Amino acid sequence: MPKENYLPCLLQLFRQYGYDGATLSKIAEATGLGKASLYHHFPGGKEEMMISVLAYVEGWLGKNLLPSLQGNGNAQVKLQRMGDRLWELYEGGEQPCLFAILLSGSARDTFHAQVQRLFETWIAAIAAVLMAEGMEANVAKQQAEKAVILVQGSLILSQGLNDVQVFKRIISDLPTELLLNREQLSEYRTNRCY
Amino acid sequence: MPKENYLPCLLQLFRQYGYDGATLSKIAEATGLGKASLYHHFPGGKEEMMISVLAYVEGWLGKNLLPSLQGNGNAQVKLQRMGDRLWELYEGGEQPCLFAILLSGSARDTFHAQVQRLFETWIAAIAAVLMAEGMEANVAKQQAEKAVILVQGSLILSQGLNDVQVFKRIISDLPTELLLNREQLSEYRTNRCY
DNA sequence: GTCTATATTAAGATAGAC
DNA sequence: GTCTATCTTAATATAGAC
């Protein structure tokens, strides 16, 4: 079997146990391979496994998440499409985010630059959608950051409360949440009639 | 030295490295104690260390975070006070949340129930503040969850982007964010004059 | 309460047969 | 490409002196 077949399984393991918690024994058991076979596919050991998984996820983002924001339709439609892709990526809120996992533990320094770049790419893509809707650049960037914050935070709370409804609700509300920015709110306030 | 003196140091280590990444060697080095001395204070090893750290954090929450929501003042004031306490707890966004750390890795099952309880207590305290302001119970609970989501998500993004301004901004905006709920927004929309 | 020394187990990694 | 067997290192844990 080519090593690509094992990447989804490795992603699953790293998300569930983290980099330090995903031991070679667990990986061997989950993949059905012996430790030596794992080193045949990934001579650099666990670090190379994580590098491959990150490349796999980056490819998925490029093929699924970013295109969802770049096709036809207005911002509302695009953000809804992104929500659908996020639903798949995080399996309805059941799975933690690999990037969040990589922010602590012994792998922190090794992978931080790549994680940062992926966050920035994601934020820039959302901000572009909001700017195309006429939003000012700085506001769009802050709202895009808020989108990522809501996704990451809702994943944590869904898992903390054992209730994926939290993730579901945040994803559904995302278009409304982002398109109602603070300037519009002050406009609403100023023009209030009662 | 009594073991209580080592709890802040242990908290720091578990937040930085996670449960699996915080090895006894690192703990020994950071505390300045030998491994055997660590077992004198915590006969149950790392698991007992984490239990003690969780109790320490729970005590801090009870003495600092929850009172910030229960004193004098309106909701705006209370949420600002909570923001100040969160700023201390997370050291201006530099430190990850221990609860989020505990959601993955090999300690997941052991500590999940306690983490869930702490999240629920925090959410209930925020919701109570919002209800005292006249907010309907269900909306208040969802807004309280949103507060926790924003805090957790902004910590992740601050660390992912290496930019604590993200955390700072979210904390500052928290009162406005929570007190402008969806029903008020539809009110604004309905009453718009232009 | 802290140490040195040591035991035990598991994790990461490799050699070489098939 | 996968295996068994083995090696090395590190992690968890304990015994017993001071």
XYZ file of C-alpha atoms (C1' of nucleotides) in Angstrom:
424
model
C 0.000 0.000 0.000
C 1.331 3.447 -0.850
C 1.785 5.711 2.098
C -0.929 8.144 0.932
C -3.540 5.606 2.021
C -2.459 5.935 5.636
C -2.644 9.729 5.867
C -6.350 9.966 6.857
C -5.705 7.437 9.618
C -2.640 9.370 10.813
C -4.588 12.636 10.766
C -7.240 11.018 12.918
C -4.638 9.760 15.396
C -2.769 13.055 15.690
C -6.016 14.971 16.194
C -7.256 12.566 18.850
C -4.043 12.059 20.825
C -1.878 15.028 19.875
C 1.683 14.727 18.628
C 3.128 13.419 21.887
C 0.178 11.192 22.726
C 0.120 9.468 19.349
C 2.744 6.810 20.035
C 4.198 4.509 17.422
C 2.447 1.597 19.096
C -0.942 3.312 18.676
C -0.077 4.264 15.108
C 1.002 0.721 14.304
C -2.194 -0.682 15.760
C -4.459 1.848 13.998
C -2.820 1.476 10.597
C -2.407 -2.270 10.906
C 1.278 -1.911 10.041
C 4.337 -2.935 12.042
C 6.657 -0.260 13.342
C 9.309 -1.196 10.779
C 6.797 -0.739 7.965
C 5.983 2.720 9.256
C 9.666 3.607 9.041
C 9.720 2.275 5.483
C 7.060 4.839 4.509
C 8.270 7.590 6.810
C 12.044 7.236 7.337
C 12.008 10.376 9.473
C 9.660 8.765 11.991
C 6.827 10.637 13.680
C 8.078 14.025 12.588
C 7.923 12.998 8.942
C 4.472 11.509 9.522
C 3.239 14.859 10.827
C 4.904 16.700 7.927
C 3.051 14.408 5.510
C -0.244 14.845 7.362
C 0.147 18.623 7.329
C 0.816 18.538 3.583
C -2.256 16.337 3.182
C -4.412 18.784 5.126
C -2.930 21.740 3.256
C -3.846 20.005 -0.003
C -7.382 19.448 1.265
C -7.694 23.120 2.175
C -6.503 24.132 -1.290
C -8.888 21.758 -3.018
C -11.942 22.252 -0.809
C -11.911 25.105 1.697
C -10.366 27.895 -0.360
C -12.414 27.108 -3.522
C -15.601 27.257 -1.448
C -14.786 30.951 -0.911
C -13.818 31.681 -4.511
C -16.628 30.313 -6.676
C -19.905 31.918 -7.704
C -22.370 33.643 -5.413
C -22.358 36.451 -2.891
C -20.605 36.455 0.480
C -23.563 34.812 2.220
C -23.458 31.864 -0.188
C -19.678 31.545 -0.027
C -19.590 31.512 3.763
C -22.323 28.909 3.841
C -20.302 26.760 1.443
C -17.259 27.169 3.677
C -19.378 26.024 6.603
C -20.258 22.846 4.724
C -16.588 22.097 4.063
C -15.703 22.790 7.722
C -18.447 20.392 8.735
C -16.675 17.683 6.719
C -13.175 18.602 7.903
C -14.118 18.478 11.574
C -16.671 15.696 11.175
C -19.575 17.670 12.549
C -17.542 18.987 15.465
C -16.396 15.571 16.682
C -12.757 16.117 15.683
C -10.319 18.672 17.108
C -8.373 20.932 14.777
C -4.899 19.652 13.910
C -3.509 23.193 13.980
C -4.762 23.784 17.505
C -3.272 20.446 18.549
C 0.107 21.511 17.196
C 0.220 24.691 19.285
C 1.296 22.809 22.412
C 3.496 19.850 23.134
C 7.007 19.046 22.051
C 6.220 19.598 18.353
C 5.285 23.232 18.931
C 8.470 24.825 17.592
C 8.877 22.409 14.704
C 5.524 23.113 13.105
C 4.565 26.570 14.286
C 5.655 28.439 11.147
C 3.569 26.192 8.905
C 0.531 26.417 11.171
C 0.827 30.190 11.214
C 1.013 30.309 7.421
C -2.100 28.139 7.092
C -4.072 30.323 9.513
C -2.990 33.423 7.582
C -4.007 31.923 4.245
C -7.418 30.970 5.581
C -7.988 34.414 7.123
C -6.898 36.200 3.934
C -9.365 34.148 1.865
C -12.285 35.018 4.156
C -11.281 38.684 4.272
C -11.235 38.804 0.458
C -14.851 37.624 0.392
C -15.889 40.313 2.872
C -14.006 43.043 1.026
C -15.700 42.044 -2.232
C -18.919 42.800 -0.362
C -17.682 46.350 0.211
C -16.242 45.895 3.679
C -13.223 48.018 4.557
C -9.936 46.074 4.575
C -9.162 46.350 8.295
C -12.687 45.476 9.328
C -12.716 42.553 6.897
C -9.500 41.180 8.355
C -10.823 41.427 11.913
C -14.067 39.761 10.929
C -12.136 37.009 9.131
C -10.091 36.444 12.282
C -13.335 36.294 14.205
C -14.552 33.554 11.868
C -11.504 31.418 12.601
C -11.807 32.207 16.306
C -15.434 31.087 16.351
C -14.602 27.859 14.531
C -11.669 27.007 16.819
C -13.486 28.044 19.980
C -16.658 26.163 19.115
C -14.659 23.002 18.440
C -13.118 23.257 21.892
C -16.403 23.935 23.607
C -18.216 21.211 21.660
C -15.653 18.718 22.842
C -15.526 20.156 26.337
C -19.287 19.994 26.758
C -19.615 16.818 24.712
C -22.220 18.588 22.600
C -21.650 19.127 18.898
C -24.727 21.355 18.723
C -22.444 24.202 19.781
C -20.281 23.713 16.691
C -23.336 23.278 14.467
C -24.893 26.523 15.654
C -21.725 28.578 15.269
C -21.197 27.266 11.730
C -24.804 28.065 10.775
C -24.595 31.568 12.223
C -21.235 32.339 10.631
C -22.538 34.308 7.578
C -24.800 36.515 9.708
C -22.088 36.965 12.316
C -19.478 38.121 9.820
C -21.607 40.321 7.601
C -22.984 42.268 10.571
C -19.845 44.144 11.482
C -19.395 46.801 14.094
C -19.822 49.759 11.751
C -23.151 48.486 10.607
C -24.100 48.058 14.240
C -23.309 51.672 15.085
C -25.293 52.628 12.013
C -28.210 50.607 13.369
C -27.825 52.295 16.734
C -27.637 55.805 15.287
C -30.682 55.266 13.148
C -32.785 53.630 15.792
C -36.224 55.282 15.846
C -37.503 54.463 19.310
C 8.633 23.435 50.673
C 4.958 22.472 50.747
C 3.613 21.176 47.472
C 1.271 24.151 47.003
C 4.290 26.272 46.057
C 4.917 24.133 42.999
C 1.403 24.325 41.550
C 1.876 27.548 39.511
C 5.006 26.045 37.993
C 3.184 22.802 37.179
C 0.284 24.723 35.642
C 2.734 26.565 33.441
C 4.369 23.306 32.330
C 1.116 21.490 31.571
C -0.185 24.452 29.583
C 2.999 24.767 27.582
C 3.704 21.103 26.853
C 0.372 19.381 27.410
C -0.129 16.375 29.656
C 1.895 13.973 27.522
C 4.597 16.473 26.613
C 5.258 17.538 30.203
C 7.683 14.791 31.173
C 8.965 14.185 34.673
C 12.421 15.297 33.564
C 11.058 18.657 32.433
C 8.998 18.950 35.597
C 12.008 18.107 37.750
C 14.117 20.690 35.957
C 11.464 23.429 36.128
C 10.631 22.875 39.793
C 14.241 22.323 40.790
C 13.225 19.106 42.539
C 14.459 15.583 41.943
C 12.053 13.013 40.567
C 11.881 11.247 43.908
C 10.895 14.497 45.625
C 8.080 14.940 43.108
C 6.757 11.518 44.102
C 6.964 12.523 47.738
C 4.559 15.414 47.078
C 2.476 13.603 44.474
C 2.554 9.840 45.165
C 0.207 9.272 42.243
C 2.710 10.726 39.796
C 1.745 12.938 36.886
C -1.931 12.144 37.184
C -1.993 13.379 40.775
C -0.030 16.461 39.719
C -2.684 17.280 37.147
C -5.469 16.624 39.665
C -3.781 19.098 42.045
C -3.281 21.669 39.293
C -6.923 21.370 38.262
C -8.012 21.895 41.865
C -5.684 24.897 42.048
C -7.216 26.396 38.895
C -10.720 25.631 40.108
C -9.907 27.460 43.333
C -8.613 30.437 41.349
C -11.792 30.507 39.306
C -13.903 30.455 42.457
C -11.871 33.239 44.076
C -11.344 35.470 41.028
C -13.340 34.712 37.900
C -16.767 33.949 39.351
C -16.693 36.847 41.888
C -15.885 39.247 39.028
C -19.314 38.376 37.632
C -21.158 38.587 40.932
C -20.194 41.893 42.519
C -21.628 45.365 42.020
C -22.341 47.044 38.711
C -24.255 46.310 35.546
C -23.499 43.608 32.985
C -21.087 45.842 31.087
C -18.990 46.421 34.208
C -19.079 42.774 35.246
C -17.974 41.518 31.842
C -15.142 44.038 31.793
C -14.029 42.812 35.213
C -14.138 39.240 33.942
C -11.947 40.339 31.030
C -9.363 41.691 33.475
C -9.277 38.379 35.340
C -8.972 36.421 32.078
C -6.094 38.667 31.105
C -4.304 37.552 34.274
C -5.222 33.883 33.934
C -3.951 33.643 30.377
C -1.111 36.145 30.858
C -2.263 38.516 28.169
C -2.915 35.707 25.690
C 0.541 34.166 25.981
C -0.665 31.053 27.773
C -2.964 28.344 26.389
C -6.015 27.242 28.366
C -5.441 24.173 30.538
C -8.942 22.902 29.780
C -8.346 23.016 26.034
C -5.038 21.227 26.555
C -6.833 18.457 28.415
C -9.267 17.767 25.573
C -6.704 15.744 23.630
C -3.924 13.373 24.518
C -3.865 10.353 26.742
C -5.368 12.245 29.706
C -8.563 13.020 27.806
C -10.809 10.440 29.423
C -9.396 10.885 32.917
C -10.145 14.592 33.185
C -12.988 15.199 30.762
C -15.783 15.179 33.335
C -14.076 17.814 35.478
C -13.277 20.007 32.479
C -16.891 19.779 31.356
C -18.108 20.785 34.808
C -15.799 23.801 34.879
C -16.946 24.964 31.447
C -20.577 24.592 32.552
C -20.004 26.566 35.754
C -18.334 29.381 33.854
C -21.083 29.513 31.224
C -23.828 29.505 33.865
C -22.183 32.434 35.679
C -22.018 34.527 32.500
C -25.579 33.607 31.543
C -26.801 34.738 34.977
C -25.294 38.189 34.370
C -26.998 38.463 30.990
C -30.360 37.303 32.370
C -30.146 39.907 35.140
C -29.947 42.408 32.274
C -33.305 41.112 31.002
C -32.042 38.666 28.434
C -34.157 35.576 27.840
C -32.699 32.399 29.376
C -31.973 30.530 26.140
C -30.425 33.541 24.446
C -28.353 34.259 27.551
C -26.991 30.726 27.576
C -26.051 30.875 23.905
C -24.356 34.238 24.390
C -22.494 32.905 27.416
C -21.286 29.966 25.327
C -20.230 32.459 22.693
C -18.147 34.291 25.305
C -16.259 31.105 26.180
C -15.897 30.269 22.495
C -14.410 33.681 21.757
C -11.954 33.384 24.643
C -10.826 29.884 23.694
C -10.698 30.637 19.985
C -8.800 33.880 20.423
C -6.211 32.136 22.584
C -5.638 29.598 19.833
C -5.416 32.211 17.112
C -3.172 34.475 19.184
C -0.754 31.620 19.638
C -1.133 30.433 16.047
C -0.431 33.898 14.642
C 2.047 34.784 17.390
C 0.048 37.935 17.996
C -1.596 38.550 21.362
C -3.420 41.579 19.952
C -6.074 39.135 18.775
C -6.742 38.023 22.348
C -6.616 41.600 23.602
C -9.187 42.800 21.081
C -11.597 39.938 21.711
C -11.445 40.501 25.481
C -12.058 44.242 25.056
C -14.991 43.678 22.719
C -16.583 40.996 24.891
C -19.181 43.201 26.681
C -20.415 44.762 23.414
C -20.371 41.399 21.674
C -22.482 39.705 24.323
C -24.973 42.466 25.045
C -25.797 42.939 21.351
C -27.659 39.720 20.818
C -29.505 38.611 17.747
C -32.927 39.835 18.900
C -31.616 43.316 19.445
C -30.095 43.147 16.003
C -33.401 42.280 14.357
C -34.912 45.133 16.359
C -32.259 47.428 14.952
C -32.964 46.144 11.481
C -36.745 46.560 11.813
C -36.415 50.077 13.137
C -33.860 51.245 10.645
C -34.972 54.626 9.226
C -33.066 54.829 5.989
C 11.544 17.057 52.474
C 15.184 16.080 49.394
C 18.624 13.347 47.527
C 21.341 9.284 44.728
C 20.767 5.176 42.741
C 18.194 1.925 40.477
C 14.369 -0.625 38.644
C 10.680 -1.105 35.089
C 8.339 -0.198 31.313
C 7.446 1.945 27.015
C 8.775 4.813 23.182
C 11.508 5.704 19.166
C 14.316 3.582 15.822
C 17.054 0.005 12.983
C 18.822 -4.617 10.873
C 17.941 -7.976 8.066
C 14.792 -11.934 6.457
C 10.913 -12.734 3.360
C 6.204 -3.446 1.219
C 5.845 -5.957 5.402
C 7.506 -8.686 8.923
C 10.208 -10.450 13.514
C 13.652 -9.414 16.393
C 16.500 -6.310 18.594
C 18.604 -2.008 20.166
C 18.735 2.574 22.467
C 16.996 5.942 24.801
C 13.835 8.129 27.651
C 9.837 8.034 30.771
C 7.554 6.481 34.887
C 8.307 4.886 39.284
C 10.507 3.128 43.745
C 14.040 2.017 47.580
C 16.491 3.676 50.953
C 20.091 7.067 52.775
C 20.477 11.740 54.759
